[in-house]
Structures are given as C-alpha cells and as structure tokens.
CSV table of C-alpha atoms and ligand atoms in Angstrom, one decimal:
chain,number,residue,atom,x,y,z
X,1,UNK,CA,6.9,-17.2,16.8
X,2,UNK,CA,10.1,-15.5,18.1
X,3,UNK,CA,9.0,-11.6,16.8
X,4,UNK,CA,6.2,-10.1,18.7
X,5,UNK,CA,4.0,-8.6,16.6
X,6,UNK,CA,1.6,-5.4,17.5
X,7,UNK,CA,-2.2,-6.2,16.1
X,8,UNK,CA,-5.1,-8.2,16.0
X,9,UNK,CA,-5.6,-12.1,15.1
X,10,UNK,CA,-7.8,-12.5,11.9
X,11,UNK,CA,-8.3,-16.1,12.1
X,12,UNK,CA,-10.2,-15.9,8.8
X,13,UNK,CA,-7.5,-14.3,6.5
X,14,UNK,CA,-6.7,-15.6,3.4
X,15,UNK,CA,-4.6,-18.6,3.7
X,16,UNK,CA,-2.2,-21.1,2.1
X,17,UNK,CA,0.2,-22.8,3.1
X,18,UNK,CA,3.6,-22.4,1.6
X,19,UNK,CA,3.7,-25.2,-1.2
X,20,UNK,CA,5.5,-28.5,-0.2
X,21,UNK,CA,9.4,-28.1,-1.3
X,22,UNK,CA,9.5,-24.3,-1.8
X,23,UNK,CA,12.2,-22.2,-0.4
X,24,UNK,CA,10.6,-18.8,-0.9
X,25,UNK,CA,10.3,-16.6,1.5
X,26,UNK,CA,6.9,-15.5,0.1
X,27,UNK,CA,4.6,-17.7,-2.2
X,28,UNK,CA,1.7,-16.6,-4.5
X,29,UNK,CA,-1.8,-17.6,-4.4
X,30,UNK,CA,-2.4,-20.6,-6.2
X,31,UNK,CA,-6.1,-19.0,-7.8
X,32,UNK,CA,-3.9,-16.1,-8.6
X,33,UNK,CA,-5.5,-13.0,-9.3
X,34,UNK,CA,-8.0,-12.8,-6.3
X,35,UNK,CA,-9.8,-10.1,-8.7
X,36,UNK,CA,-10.2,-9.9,-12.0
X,37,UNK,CA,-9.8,-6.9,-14.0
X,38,UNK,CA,-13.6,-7.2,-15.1
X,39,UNK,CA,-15.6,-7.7,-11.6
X,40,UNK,CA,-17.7,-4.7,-12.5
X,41,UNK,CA,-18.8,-4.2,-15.4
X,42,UNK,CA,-17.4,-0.5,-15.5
X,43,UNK,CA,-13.7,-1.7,-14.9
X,44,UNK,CA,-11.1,-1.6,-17.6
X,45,UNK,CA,-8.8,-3.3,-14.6
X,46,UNK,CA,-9.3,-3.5,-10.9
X,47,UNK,CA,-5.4,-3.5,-9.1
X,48,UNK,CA,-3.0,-1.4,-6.5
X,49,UNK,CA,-5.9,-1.8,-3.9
X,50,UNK,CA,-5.8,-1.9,-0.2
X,51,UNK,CA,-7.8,-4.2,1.5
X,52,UNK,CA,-8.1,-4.3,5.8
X,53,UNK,CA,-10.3,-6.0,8.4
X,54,UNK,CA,-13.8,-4.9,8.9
X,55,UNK,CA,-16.4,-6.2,11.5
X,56,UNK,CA,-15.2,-10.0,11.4
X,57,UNK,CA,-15.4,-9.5,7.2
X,58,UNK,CA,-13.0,-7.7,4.9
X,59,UNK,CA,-13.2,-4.4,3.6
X,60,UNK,CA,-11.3,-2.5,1.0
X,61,UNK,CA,-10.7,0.4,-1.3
X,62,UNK,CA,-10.2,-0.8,-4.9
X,63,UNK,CA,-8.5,0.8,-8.1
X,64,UNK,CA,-10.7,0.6,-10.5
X,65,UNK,CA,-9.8,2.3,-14.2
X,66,UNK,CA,-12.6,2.5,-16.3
X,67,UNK,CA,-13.3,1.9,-19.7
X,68,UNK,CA,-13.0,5.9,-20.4
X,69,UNK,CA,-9.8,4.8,-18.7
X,70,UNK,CA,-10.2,7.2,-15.6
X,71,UNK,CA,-8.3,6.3,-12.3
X,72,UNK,CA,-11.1,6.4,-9.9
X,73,UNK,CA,-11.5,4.3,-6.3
X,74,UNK,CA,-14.6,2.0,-5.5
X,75,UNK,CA,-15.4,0.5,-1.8
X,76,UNK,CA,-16.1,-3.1,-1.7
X,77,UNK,CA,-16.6,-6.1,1.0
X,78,UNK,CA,-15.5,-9.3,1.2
X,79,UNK,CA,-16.8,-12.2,3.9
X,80,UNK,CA,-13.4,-14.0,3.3
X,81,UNK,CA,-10.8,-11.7,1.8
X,82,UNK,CA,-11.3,-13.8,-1.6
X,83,UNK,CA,-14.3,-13.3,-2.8
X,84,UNK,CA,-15.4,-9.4,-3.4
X,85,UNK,CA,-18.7,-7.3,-4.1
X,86,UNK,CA,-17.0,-4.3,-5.3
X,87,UNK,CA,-19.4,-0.8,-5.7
X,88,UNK,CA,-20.7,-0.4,-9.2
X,89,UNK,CA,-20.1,3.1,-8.5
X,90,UNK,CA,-16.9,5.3,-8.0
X,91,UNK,CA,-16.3,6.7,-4.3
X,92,UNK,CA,-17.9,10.2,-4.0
X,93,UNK,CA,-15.9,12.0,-1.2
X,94,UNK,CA,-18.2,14.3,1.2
X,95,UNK,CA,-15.7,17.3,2.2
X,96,UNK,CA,-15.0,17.0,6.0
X,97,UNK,CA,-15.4,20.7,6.7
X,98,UNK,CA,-16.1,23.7,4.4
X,99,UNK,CA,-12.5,24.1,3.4
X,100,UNK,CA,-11.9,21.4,2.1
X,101,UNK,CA,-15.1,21.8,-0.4
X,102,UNK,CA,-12.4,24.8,-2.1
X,103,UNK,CA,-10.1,21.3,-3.4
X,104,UNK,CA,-12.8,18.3,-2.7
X,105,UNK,CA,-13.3,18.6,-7.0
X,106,UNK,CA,-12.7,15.1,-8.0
X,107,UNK,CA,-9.7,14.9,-11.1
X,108,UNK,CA,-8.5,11.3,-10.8
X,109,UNK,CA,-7.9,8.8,-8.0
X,110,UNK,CA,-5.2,5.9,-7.7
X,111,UNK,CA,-3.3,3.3,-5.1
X,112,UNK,CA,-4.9,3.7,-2.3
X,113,UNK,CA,-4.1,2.5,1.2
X,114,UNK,CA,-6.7,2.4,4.1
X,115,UNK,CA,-5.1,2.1,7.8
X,116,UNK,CA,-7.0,1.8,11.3
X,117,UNK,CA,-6.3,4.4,13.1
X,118,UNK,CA,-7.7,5.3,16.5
X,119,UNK,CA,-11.3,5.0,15.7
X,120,UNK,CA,-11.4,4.8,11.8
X,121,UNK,CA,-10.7,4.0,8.7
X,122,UNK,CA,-8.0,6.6,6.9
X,123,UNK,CA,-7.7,6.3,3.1
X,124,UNK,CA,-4.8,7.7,1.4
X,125,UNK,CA,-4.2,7.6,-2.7
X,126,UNK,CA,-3.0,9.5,-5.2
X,127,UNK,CA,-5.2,12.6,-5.4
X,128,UNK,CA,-5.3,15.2,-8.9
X,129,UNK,CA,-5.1,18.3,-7.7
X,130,UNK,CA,-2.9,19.9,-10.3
X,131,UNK,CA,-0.8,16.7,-10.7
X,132,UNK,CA,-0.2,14.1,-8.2
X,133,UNK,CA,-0.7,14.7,-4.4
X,134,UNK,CA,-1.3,12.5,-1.3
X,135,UNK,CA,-5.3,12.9,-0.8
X,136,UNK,CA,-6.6,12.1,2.6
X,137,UNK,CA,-9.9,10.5,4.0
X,138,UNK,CA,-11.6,8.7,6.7
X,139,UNK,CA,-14.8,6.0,6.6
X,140,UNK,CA,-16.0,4.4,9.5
X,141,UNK,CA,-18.4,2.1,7.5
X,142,UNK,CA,-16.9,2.1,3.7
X,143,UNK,CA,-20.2,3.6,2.5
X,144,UNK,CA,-19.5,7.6,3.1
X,145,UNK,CA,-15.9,8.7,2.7
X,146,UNK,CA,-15.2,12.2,3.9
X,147,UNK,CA,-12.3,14.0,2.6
X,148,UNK,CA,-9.5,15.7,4.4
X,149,UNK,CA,-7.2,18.7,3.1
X,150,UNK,CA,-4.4,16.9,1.0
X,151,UNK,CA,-1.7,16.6,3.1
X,152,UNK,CA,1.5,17.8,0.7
X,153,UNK,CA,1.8,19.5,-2.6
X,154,UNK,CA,2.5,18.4,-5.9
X,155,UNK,CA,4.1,16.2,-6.9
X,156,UNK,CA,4.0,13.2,-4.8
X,157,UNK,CA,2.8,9.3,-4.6
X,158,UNK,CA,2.7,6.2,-2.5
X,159,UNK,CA,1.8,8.1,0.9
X,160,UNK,CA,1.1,5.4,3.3
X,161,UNK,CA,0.4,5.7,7.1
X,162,UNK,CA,1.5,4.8,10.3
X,163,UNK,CA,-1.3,2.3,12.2
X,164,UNK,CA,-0.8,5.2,15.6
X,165,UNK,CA,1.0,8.1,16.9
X,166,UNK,CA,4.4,8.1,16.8
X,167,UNK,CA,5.8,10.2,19.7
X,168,UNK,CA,2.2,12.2,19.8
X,169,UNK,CA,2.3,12.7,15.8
X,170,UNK,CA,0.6,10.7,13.2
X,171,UNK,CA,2.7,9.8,10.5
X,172,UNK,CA,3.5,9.1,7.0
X,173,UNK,CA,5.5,7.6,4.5
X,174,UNK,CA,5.1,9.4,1.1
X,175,UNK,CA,7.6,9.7,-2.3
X,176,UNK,CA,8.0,13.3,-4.1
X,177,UNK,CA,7.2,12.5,-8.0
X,178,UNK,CA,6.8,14.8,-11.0
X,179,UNK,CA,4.1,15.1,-13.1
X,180,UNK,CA,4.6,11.8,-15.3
X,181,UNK,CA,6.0,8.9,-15.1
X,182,UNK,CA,9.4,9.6,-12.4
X,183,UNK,CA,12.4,7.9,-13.3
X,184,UNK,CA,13.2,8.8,-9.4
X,185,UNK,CA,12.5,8.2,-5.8
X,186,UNK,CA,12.9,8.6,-2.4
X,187,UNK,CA,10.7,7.8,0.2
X,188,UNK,CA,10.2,10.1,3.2
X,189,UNK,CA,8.9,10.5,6.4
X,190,UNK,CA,6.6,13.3,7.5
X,191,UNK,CA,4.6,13.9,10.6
X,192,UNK,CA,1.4,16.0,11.5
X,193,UNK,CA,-0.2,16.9,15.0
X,194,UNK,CA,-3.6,16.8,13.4
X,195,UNK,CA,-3.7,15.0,10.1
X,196,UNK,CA,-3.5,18.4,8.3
X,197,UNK,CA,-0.5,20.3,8.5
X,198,UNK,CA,2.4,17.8,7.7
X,199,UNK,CA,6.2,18.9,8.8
X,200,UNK,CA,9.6,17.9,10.4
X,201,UNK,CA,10.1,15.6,7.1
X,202,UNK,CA,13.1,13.2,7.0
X,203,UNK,CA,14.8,11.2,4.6
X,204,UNK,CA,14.4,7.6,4.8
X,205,UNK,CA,15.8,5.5,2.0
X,206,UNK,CA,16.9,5.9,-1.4
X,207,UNK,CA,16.8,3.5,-4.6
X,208,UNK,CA,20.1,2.1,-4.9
X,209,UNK,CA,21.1,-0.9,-7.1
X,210,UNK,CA,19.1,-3.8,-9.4
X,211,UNK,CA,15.7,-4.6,-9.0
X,212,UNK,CA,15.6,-1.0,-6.9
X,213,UNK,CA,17.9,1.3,-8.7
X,214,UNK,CA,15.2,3.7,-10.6
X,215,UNK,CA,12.9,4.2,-7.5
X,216,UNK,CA,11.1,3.2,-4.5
X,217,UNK,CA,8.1,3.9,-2.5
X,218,UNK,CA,6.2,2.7,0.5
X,219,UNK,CA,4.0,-0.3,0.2
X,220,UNK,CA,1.3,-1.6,3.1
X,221,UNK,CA,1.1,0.1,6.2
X,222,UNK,CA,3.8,-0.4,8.7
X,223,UNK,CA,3.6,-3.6,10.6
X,224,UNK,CA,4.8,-3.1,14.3
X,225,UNK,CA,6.5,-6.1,15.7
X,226,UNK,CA,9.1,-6.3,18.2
X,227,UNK,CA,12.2,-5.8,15.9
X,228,UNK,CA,11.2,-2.6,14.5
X,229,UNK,CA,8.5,-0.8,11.9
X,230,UNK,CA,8.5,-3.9,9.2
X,231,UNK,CA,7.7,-1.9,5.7
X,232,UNK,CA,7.1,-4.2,2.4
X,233,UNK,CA,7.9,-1.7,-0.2
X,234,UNK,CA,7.9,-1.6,-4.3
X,235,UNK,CA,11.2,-0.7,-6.3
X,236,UNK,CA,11.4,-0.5,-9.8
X,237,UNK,CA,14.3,-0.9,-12.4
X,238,UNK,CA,14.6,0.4,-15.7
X,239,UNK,CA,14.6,-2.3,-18.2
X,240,UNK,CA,15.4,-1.6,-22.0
X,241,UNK,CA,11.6,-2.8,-21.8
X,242,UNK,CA,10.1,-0.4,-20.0
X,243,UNK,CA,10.0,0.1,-15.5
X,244,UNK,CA,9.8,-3.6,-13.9
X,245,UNK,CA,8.0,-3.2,-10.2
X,246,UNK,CA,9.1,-5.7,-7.6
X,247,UNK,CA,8.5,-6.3,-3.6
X,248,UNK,CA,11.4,-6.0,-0.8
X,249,UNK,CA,11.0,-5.3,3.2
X,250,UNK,CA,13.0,-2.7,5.4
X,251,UNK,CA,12.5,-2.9,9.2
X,252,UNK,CA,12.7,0.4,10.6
X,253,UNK,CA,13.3,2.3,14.3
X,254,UNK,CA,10.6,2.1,16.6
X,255,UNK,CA,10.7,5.6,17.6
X,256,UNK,CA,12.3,7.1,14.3
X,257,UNK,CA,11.2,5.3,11.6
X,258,UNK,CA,12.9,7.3,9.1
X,259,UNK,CA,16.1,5.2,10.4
X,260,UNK,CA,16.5,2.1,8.3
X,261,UNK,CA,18.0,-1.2,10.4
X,262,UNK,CA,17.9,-3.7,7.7
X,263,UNK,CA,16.9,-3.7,4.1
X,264,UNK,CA,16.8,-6.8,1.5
X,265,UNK,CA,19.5,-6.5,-1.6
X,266,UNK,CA,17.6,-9.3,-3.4
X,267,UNK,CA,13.7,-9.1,-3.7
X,268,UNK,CA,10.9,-10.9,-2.0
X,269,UNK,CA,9.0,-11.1,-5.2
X,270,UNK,CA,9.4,-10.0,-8.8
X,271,UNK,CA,6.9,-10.4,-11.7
X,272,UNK,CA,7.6,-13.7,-12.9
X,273,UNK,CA,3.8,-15.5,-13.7
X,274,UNK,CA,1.9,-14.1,-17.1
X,275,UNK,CA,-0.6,-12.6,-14.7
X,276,UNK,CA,2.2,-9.8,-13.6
X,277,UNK,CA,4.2,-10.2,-16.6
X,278,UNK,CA,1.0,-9.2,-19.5
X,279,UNK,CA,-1.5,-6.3,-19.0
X,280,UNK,CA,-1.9,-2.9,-19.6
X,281,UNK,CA,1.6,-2.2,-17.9
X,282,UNK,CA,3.5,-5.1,-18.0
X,283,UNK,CA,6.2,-6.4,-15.3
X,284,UNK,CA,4.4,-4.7,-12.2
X,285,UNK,CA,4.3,-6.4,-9.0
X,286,UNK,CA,2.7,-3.5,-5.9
X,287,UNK,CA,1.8,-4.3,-3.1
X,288,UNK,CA,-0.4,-1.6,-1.3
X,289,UNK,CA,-2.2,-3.6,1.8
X,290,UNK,CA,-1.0,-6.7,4.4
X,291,UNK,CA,-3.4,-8.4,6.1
X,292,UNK,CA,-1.4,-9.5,9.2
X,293,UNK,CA,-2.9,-12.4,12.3
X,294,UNK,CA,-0.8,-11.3,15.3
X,295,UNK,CA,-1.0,-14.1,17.0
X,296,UNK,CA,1.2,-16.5,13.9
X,297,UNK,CA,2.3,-13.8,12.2
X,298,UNK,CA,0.9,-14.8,8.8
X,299,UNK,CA,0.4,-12.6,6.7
X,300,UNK,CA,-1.2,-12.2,3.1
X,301,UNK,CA,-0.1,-9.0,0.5
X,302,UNK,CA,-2.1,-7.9,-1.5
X,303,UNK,CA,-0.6,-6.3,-4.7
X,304,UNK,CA,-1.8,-5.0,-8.2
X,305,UNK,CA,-0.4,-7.5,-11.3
X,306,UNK,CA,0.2,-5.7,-14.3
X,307,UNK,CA,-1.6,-2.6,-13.5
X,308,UNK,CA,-4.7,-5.0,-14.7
X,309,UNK,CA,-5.7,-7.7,-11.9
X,310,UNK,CA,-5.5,-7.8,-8.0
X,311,UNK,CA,-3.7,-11.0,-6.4
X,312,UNK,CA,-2.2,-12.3,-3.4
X,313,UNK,CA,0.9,-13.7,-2.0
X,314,UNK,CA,1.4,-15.4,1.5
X,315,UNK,CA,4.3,-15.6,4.1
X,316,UNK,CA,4.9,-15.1,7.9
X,317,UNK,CA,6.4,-11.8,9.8
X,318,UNK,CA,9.2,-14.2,11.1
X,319,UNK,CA,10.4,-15.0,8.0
X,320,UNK,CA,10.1,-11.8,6.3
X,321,UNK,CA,12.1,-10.5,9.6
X,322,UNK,CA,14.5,-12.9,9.2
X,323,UNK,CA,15.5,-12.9,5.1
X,324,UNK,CA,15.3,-9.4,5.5
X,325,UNK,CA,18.4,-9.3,7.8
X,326,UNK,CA,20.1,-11.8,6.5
X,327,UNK,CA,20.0,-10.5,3.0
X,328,UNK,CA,20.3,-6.7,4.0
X,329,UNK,CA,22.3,-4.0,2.5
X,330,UNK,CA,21.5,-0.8,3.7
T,1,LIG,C1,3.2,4.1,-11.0
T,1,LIG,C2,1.7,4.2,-10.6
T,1,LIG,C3,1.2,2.8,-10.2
T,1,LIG,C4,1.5,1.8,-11.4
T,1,LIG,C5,2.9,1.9,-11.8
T,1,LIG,C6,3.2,1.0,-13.0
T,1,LIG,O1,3.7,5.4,-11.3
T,1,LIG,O2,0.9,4.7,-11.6
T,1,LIG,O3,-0.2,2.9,-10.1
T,1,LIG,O4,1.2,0.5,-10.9
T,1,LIG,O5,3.3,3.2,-12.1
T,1,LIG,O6,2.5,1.5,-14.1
C-alpha cells in the first residue's frame, strides 16, 4: 500500500481476487448480479443501491421498483455483503421535526446512497417533491428512517455526501436535472452548517468527451486517502441506441473538493456482460456505494446493471489512484 487511506478495515467484505491474467483495473464479480431483480416478491427490479457497514454485518438501502412500477427504497441486511434479506415492505420515513411533516408526503424514491457520518447513518436519493430533488435522512438502526427537509430544489439527482465536515461544513456532491430524462450534467459541490440550508455551491466537473460527453454525476461516497477525495462517478453517452452509463474516478482537493486533480479519459468499467447490457434500461453500469478495508485498500462497488439487477465489481484504492492519473484528462 503506498496511499493512505481514511476508514475502517472490513475484513469481511466481499472479495475476489482479480482473475489470473487480467489487466483490468477493476474486475466484476464472477456470481454477477449479487441481487436479483426478484428477491422480494414485490420487486419488478432491485438496482442503484447503496450498501455500507453495519455492526460487523452489512447494511443497505435498496432500489426496489415494483410491479405497479413505483420507485420506492427498501432497508435490508446482509451477514456477508452477498447474501441479502431485503424488507418486504417500502421505507416509511418518520418526519424529523414538524416541518418537515409540510413535504414528508411520499411521491417516488430512487438511487440512494447511505454515508456514516458522525454518529449515523444519512440516506440521500432522489426525492418527488414536484420533480426530482435530493431527499435527506438519517437511521441509526435501518429499521426507522427519519426524514430531513430536502436539501435543494427541483430539479436535481445523484446527491452524494461527504463521510465528515469539510472545513466545519458538511457537504455534498449533487447534479441539477430537469424533469425527464437530462441530456445534461454537471456535478456540483454544495455545503451546509446544519444539513439543512445548503449554500456556497461550486462547480466541479463537467461531461466532456466519449463515454462521458452527455452527462455525469457523483457515484459512492468520497473515499479520503492521502492523495485527495477519490470519487468513482457514472457518465453517460448518447448512443443512436439510447444513453449508455459507465464508471470513471476523479481524485479531488482535500480541502476544496470542487477542485479536480486528476480524472480518467477512458473508463474503469462499461456495460459489456448481458447482465448490464439487457433489462429494463439497457447499457447501464451505476455505481452508488464502495465498500472500502483501509487497511489494503480493497474495495468492492456496488452498481445497478441494467436498471434491473444489483452486482459487484472489485479492485484496490492504489490502483484506482494510480490509472486514474495516468490516464487523466482534466
Ligand atoms: C437515470 C436514473 C437512474 C437510471 C438511469 C438509467 O436518470 O433514473 O436511476 O439508472 O437514468 O436509466
């Protein structure tokens, strides 16, 4: 290990080894998807779900469409990160305060991401209120979520979080939308003293060309490491086929992560395998969670294939770190 990396081993994370005679910087799960799109019997497709550490287990938040072909989120626990007991039941959000009872009716619910932050569990996704806005939440035990005020207006996806402060603030990633299907996209940075009011936004990276030239947004939550704010993010081209969603990695300033250092020109991962190349949208690789051990710096994404199944792909910080700035174009 050469980069130091900011976190917690998690000795039991899903693991393999990168096959014998592969190059790639990131390999897939051999029992590829990890969920499938039926686990519940409710599901129309389970996928774009975030998935963290939880008492020496696993826990996550889980897209789960139904067969009505709502975009709700289910909790669910895992004792190895493989093998999932997923709710039967959608989450039902308790408003925090009596404010937030004036916006806590539920619309729809998608990609979420969960980060540890100071002494919980925050949950972002994609919240209707009048079209697409970041929603905010916190568990401490992935039975009762409690909602916060959303933290932007419409329209607006992919907001992710910072894993602390950054210079007293917390932080966040998000991507200003419209109200279908943006052929655009630009992630920002935004920053709030008290995970309400959100302010002093900055520009961070636009799509540029290939496999990233319609739009990007944030993926997992930051990983700290010694070389900067490493951020695995999804960018999409527009095929004659349709949008085509693939992985890359940005390492960003410590102190102002809206400055980009490095960013990869090629991709980490595309949708190559049937599993992210047939479903209900095809060609969709998006990552939304990273389960990172500290202490080797492997690390397992966890991304929604086809907008249908969940799966996994494995690799190490190091190498990430370094393909990432050798293959960068800012
Ligand atoms: C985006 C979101 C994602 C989805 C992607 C591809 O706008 O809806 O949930 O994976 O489109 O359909």
């Amino acid at each position: 290990m050469r980069v130091k990396i900011v976190g917690s081993a998690i000795p039991n994370m899903p693991w393999q080894d990168r096959p014998a005679g592969s190059q790639d910087v990131i390999w897939r799960y051999s029992n590829n998807p990890v969920i499938p799109r039926n686990l519940i019997p409710r599901a129309n497709s389970i996928f774009n779900s975030a998935v963290v550490p939880f008492n020496g287990k696993f826990a996550g938040v889980f897209r789960c469409d139904d067969r009505a072909r709502n975009m709700v989120i289910h909790s669910g626990k895992s004792d190895d990160g493989l093998n999932w007991t997923i709710q039967p039941d959608p989450i039902q959000l308790i408003p925090d305060n009596p404010r937030v009872a004036e916006i806590s009716q539920f619309v729809y619910g998608y990609d979420p991401r969960v980060c540890w932050l100071d002494d919980r569990y925050y949950v972002t996704w994609c919240n209707g209120y009048h079209g697409p806005t970041i929603g905010v939440g916190y568990t401490h035990d992935f039975e009762k979520f409690y909602q916060l005020e959303n933290a932007y207006l419409p329209f607006n996806r992919n907001g992710v979080l910072f894993p602390r402060k950054i210079n007293g603030k917390f932080a966040m990633f998000s991507r200003p939308s419209d109200n279908g299907h943006t052929p655009f996209g630009t992630i920002f940075y935004s920053e709030s003293p008290d995970m309400e009011h959100w302010g002093c936004h900055r520009w961070v990276m636009d799509p540029n060309t290939g496999w990233q030239s319609t739009k990007i947004g944030a993926g997992p939550i930051p990983i700290e490491t010694s070389e900067g704010w490493l951020l695995i993010y999804h960018g999409v081209l527009t095929s004659c086929n349709g949008y085509v969603y693939s992985m890359g990695a940005a390492l960003l300033d410590l102190d102002k992560p809206w400055q980009v250092i490095y960013r990869t020109h090629p991709y980490l991962l595309a949708p190559w395998e049937a599993y992210e190349c047939v479903g209900d949208v095809p060609n969709v690789a998006f990552p939304c969670a990273a389960l990172v051990d500290a202490p080797t710096g492997r690390t397992a994404v966890y991304y929604g294939a086809a907008d249908t199944v969940t799966c996994l792909a494995f690799s190490y910080v190091d190498d990430i770190i370094e393909f990432t700035k050798k293959n960068s174009r800012v």
